mmCIF file of C-alpha atoms in Angstrom:
data_model
loop_
_atom_site.group_PDB
_atom_site.id
_atom_site.type_symbol
_atom_site.label_atom_id
_atom_site.label_comp_id
_atom_site.label_asym_id
_atom_site.label_seq_id
_atom_site.Cartn_x
_atom_site.Cartn_y
_atom_site.Cartn_z
ATOM 1 C CA MET A 1 -8.355 38.085 8.612
ATOM 2 C CA ALA A 2 -6.780 35.830 11.246
ATOM 3 C CA ALA A 3 -10.232 34.764 12.421
ATOM 4 C CA MET A 4 -11.217 33.804 8.869
ATOM 5 C CA THR A 5 -8.028 31.779 8.440
ATOM 6 C CA LEU A 6 -8.644 30.006 11.749
ATOM 7 C CA MET A 7 -12.237 29.217 10.787
ATOM 8 C CA ALA A 8 -11.163 27.925 7.383
ATOM 9 C CA SER A 9 -8.513 25.692 8.906
ATOM 10 C CA CYS A 10 -10.986 24.250 11.415
ATOM 11 C CA ALA A 11 -13.482 23.546 8.647
ATOM 12 C CA SER A 12 -10.907 21.514 6.762
ATOM 13 C CA VAL A 13 -10.181 19.156 9.660
ATOM 14 C CA LYS A 14 -11.602 15.740 8.841
ATOM 15 C CA LYS A 15 -13.534 14.042 11.617
ATOM 16 C CA THR A 16 -12.687 10.350 11.791
ATOM 17 C CA ALA A 17 -13.247 7.776 14.474
ATOM 18 C CA SER A 18 -10.400 6.466 16.553
ATOM 19 C CA LEU A 19 -9.040 3.110 15.528
ATOM 20 C CA ASP A 20 -10.435 1.625 18.746
ATOM 21 C CA ALA A 21 -13.912 2.242 17.296
ATOM 22 C CA ILE A 22 -13.351 -0.376 14.581
ATOM 23 C CA ASN A 23 -11.882 -3.070 16.858
ATOM 24 C CA GLY A 24 -13.881 -6.254 17.208
ATOM 25 C CA GLU A 25 -16.109 -8.299 14.951
ATOM 26 C CA TRP A 26 -18.520 -6.870 12.413
ATOM 27 C CA ASN A 27 -21.206 -8.699 10.419
ATOM 28 C CA ILE A 28 -21.154 -7.897 6.718
ATOM 29 C CA VAL A 29 -24.692 -6.730 5.938
ATOM 30 C CA LYS A 30 -24.291 -5.155 2.483
ATOM 31 C CA ILE A 31 -21.896 -5.516 -0.429
ATOM 32 C CA ASN A 32 -21.894 -2.680 -2.968
ATOM 33 C CA GLY A 33 -25.213 -1.448 -1.582
ATOM 34 C CA LYS A 34 -26.988 -4.806 -1.809
ATOM 35 C CA ASP A 35 -28.137 -6.832 1.193
ATOM 36 C CA ILE A 36 -26.393 -10.153 1.604
ATOM 37 C CA THR A 37 -28.724 -12.992 0.728
ATOM 38 C CA ALA A 38 -27.350 -15.926 2.676
ATOM 39 C CA THR A 39 -28.974 -19.327 2.900
ATOM 40 C CA PRO A 40 -29.110 -21.405 6.103
ATOM 41 C CA LEU A 41 -26.172 -23.448 4.748
ATOM 42 C CA ASP A 42 -23.919 -20.378 4.397
ATOM 43 C CA SER A 43 -21.551 -19.334 7.156
ATOM 44 C CA ARG A 44 -22.038 -15.874 8.644
ATOM 45 C CA ALA A 45 -19.947 -13.387 6.666
ATOM 46 C CA PHE A 46 -18.018 -11.167 9.064
ATOM 47 C CA ILE A 47 -14.811 -9.181 9.438
ATOM 48 C CA GLY A 48 -12.843 -8.856 12.659
ATOM 49 C CA PHE A 49 -10.307 -6.121 13.338
ATOM 50 C CA ASP A 50 -7.458 -6.248 15.846
ATOM 51 C CA VAL A 51 -5.991 -2.795 15.278
ATOM 52 C CA ALA A 52 -3.235 -3.101 17.894
ATOM 53 C CA ALA A 53 -1.914 -6.250 16.197
ATOM 54 C CA LYS A 54 -2.611 -4.804 12.692
ATOM 55 C CA ARG A 55 -4.632 -7.922 11.941
ATOM 56 C CA VAL A 56 -7.857 -8.625 10.076
ATOM 57 C CA TYR A 57 -9.721 -11.953 10.148
ATOM 58 C CA GLY A 58 -13.153 -13.328 9.446
ATOM 59 C CA CYS A 59 -15.312 -15.412 7.173
ATOM 60 C CA ALA A 60 -16.214 -14.454 3.607
ATOM 61 C CA GLY A 61 -19.394 -16.572 3.686
ATOM 62 C CA CYS A 62 -17.697 -19.931 3.287
ATOM 63 C CA ASN A 63 -13.957 -19.737 3.902
ATOM 64 C CA ARG A 64 -12.034 -18.260 6.807
ATOM 65 C CA MET A 65 -9.619 -15.431 6.087
ATOM 66 C CA THR A 66 -6.774 -13.735 7.917
ATOM 67 C CA GLY A 67 -4.240 -11.079 7.042
ATOM 68 C CA THR A 68 -2.777 -7.735 7.971
ATOM 69 C CA LEU A 69 -4.253 -4.276 7.834
ATOM 70 C CA GLN A 70 -2.976 -0.728 7.715
ATOM 71 C CA ALA A 71 -5.182 1.940 9.278
ATOM 72 C CA ASP A 72 -4.847 5.644 10.023
ATOM 73 C CA ALA A 73 -7.460 7.380 12.179
ATOM 74 C CA ALA A 74 -6.297 10.849 11.097
ATOM 75 C CA THR A 75 -7.126 10.219 7.434
ATOM 76 C CA GLY A 76 -9.610 7.350 7.710
ATOM 77 C CA ALA A 77 -7.330 5.197 5.537
ATOM 78 C CA LEU A 78 -7.792 1.431 5.769
ATOM 79 C CA THR A 79 -6.216 -1.188 3.534
ATOM 80 C CA PHE A 80 -5.711 -4.933 3.711
ATOM 81 C CA ASP A 81 -2.679 -6.959 2.672
ATOM 82 C CA ASP A 82 -3.253 -8.320 -0.821
ATOM 83 C CA LYS A 83 -1.824 -11.661 0.317
ATOM 84 C CA MET A 84 -4.700 -12.477 2.651
ATOM 85 C CA ALA A 85 -4.680 -16.145 3.657
ATOM 86 C CA MET A 86 -7.909 -18.073 3.113
ATOM 87 C CA THR A 87 -9.037 -21.625 3.589
ATOM 88 C CA ARG A 88 -10.029 -23.312 0.325
ATOM 89 C CA MET A 89 -13.248 -25.180 1.026
ATOM 90 C CA MET A 90 -15.793 -25.517 -1.733
ATOM 91 C CA CYS A 91 -19.276 -24.543 -0.624
ATOM 92 C CA HIS A 92 -22.651 -24.890 -2.298
ATOM 93 C CA ASN A 93 -22.910 -21.119 -2.902
ATOM 94 C CA MET A 94 -19.728 -19.163 -3.572
ATOM 95 C CA ASP A 95 -21.460 -15.936 -4.723
ATOM 96 C CA VAL A 96 -21.246 -14.081 -1.406
ATOM 97 C CA GLU A 97 -17.674 -15.279 -0.918
ATOM 98 C CA GLN A 98 -16.566 -13.920 -4.285
ATOM 99 C CA GLN A 99 -18.290 -10.584 -3.674
ATOM 100 C CA VAL A 100 -16.709 -10.181 -0.222
ATOM 101 C CA VAL A 101 -13.206 -10.954 -1.504
ATOM 102 C CA GLU A 102 -13.589 -8.570 -4.434
ATOM 103 C CA ALA A 103 -14.984 -5.779 -2.234
ATOM 104 C CA MET A 104 -12.196 -6.182 0.346
ATOM 105 C CA SER A 105 -9.579 -5.780 -2.379
ATOM 106 C CA LYS A 106 -11.033 -2.331 -3.145
ATOM 107 C CA VAL A 107 -11.184 -0.945 0.417
ATOM 108 C CA ALA A 108 -9.248 2.300 0.872
ATOM 109 C CA THR A 109 -11.027 4.105 3.744
ATOM 110 C CA TYR A 110 -13.438 3.549 6.608
ATOM 111 C CA GLN A 111 -16.141 5.661 8.187
ATOM 112 C CA THR A 112 -18.227 4.980 11.263
ATOM 113 C CA THR A 113 -21.949 5.659 11.064
ATOM 114 C CA LYS A 114 -24.727 5.603 13.631
ATOM 115 C CA ASN A 115 -25.662 2.137 12.307
ATOM 116 C CA GLY A 116 -22.194 0.643 11.952
ATOM 117 C CA LEU A 117 -19.134 0.904 9.763
ATOM 118 C CA GLN A 118 -18.706 1.633 6.066
ATOM 119 C CA LEU A 119 -15.682 0.510 4.081
ATOM 120 C CA LYS A 120 -15.165 2.594 0.941
ATOM 121 C CA ASP A 121 -13.088 2.380 -2.219
ATOM 122 C CA LYS A 122 -10.668 5.111 -3.314
ATOM 123 C CA GLU A 123 -13.484 6.977 -5.110
ATOM 124 C CA GLY A 124 -15.562 7.066 -1.905
ATOM 125 C CA ASN A 125 -18.098 4.417 -2.929
ATOM 126 C CA VAL A 126 -19.295 2.193 -0.096
ATOM 127 C CA VAL A 127 -18.225 -1.360 -0.941
ATOM 128 C CA LEU A 128 -18.997 -3.016 2.415
ATOM 129 C CA GLU A 129 -21.443 -2.077 5.151
ATOM 130 C CA LEU A 130 -20.844 -3.663 8.529
ATOM 131 C CA LYS A 131 -22.846 -3.923 11.738
ATOM 132 C CA LYS A 132 -21.148 -4.615 15.069
ATOM 133 C CA THR A 133 -21.549 -8.187 16.266
ATOM 134 C CA GLU A 134 -23.469 -8.353 19.528
#
C-alpha cells in the first residue's frame, strides 16, 4: 500500500523548467497557433525575460513594451502586470501588435518545449509560441 501511495504521489509531481530557462530574449513565432506574418517594415516581435528583476520587456511588432512579471517554477505560473508600459508610435501595420498585446493579457502559464517556449492561457491553450533569440 505504501509503495502505491509513493508511486501515486510521484506521478502527480508536475515537471516544470526552472525560471532560469526562460531568461533572455525570445522571438514571437506564433500567436494563437498562427505564424506571424511580418513585413520588412515591421519590427521584430520579441519578449525578453529578466526573472531575477521580475521584469518583462520587448517589442510587440511596432512599439516597445516593459513591465513586471510574476513567475513560479513549481507550478509553471507566469503572469504580466496589466499596466505594461508601451511606446505609442503608429505603424503601417498594427495587426501583429494588437494580437501580441491581446495574447499577453491572457498568459497564465509557461512550458518549455524542445523547440522553445509556450505561453498558455488559464485553459491551457497556447497563445504565444517563442523561439530563443540566437
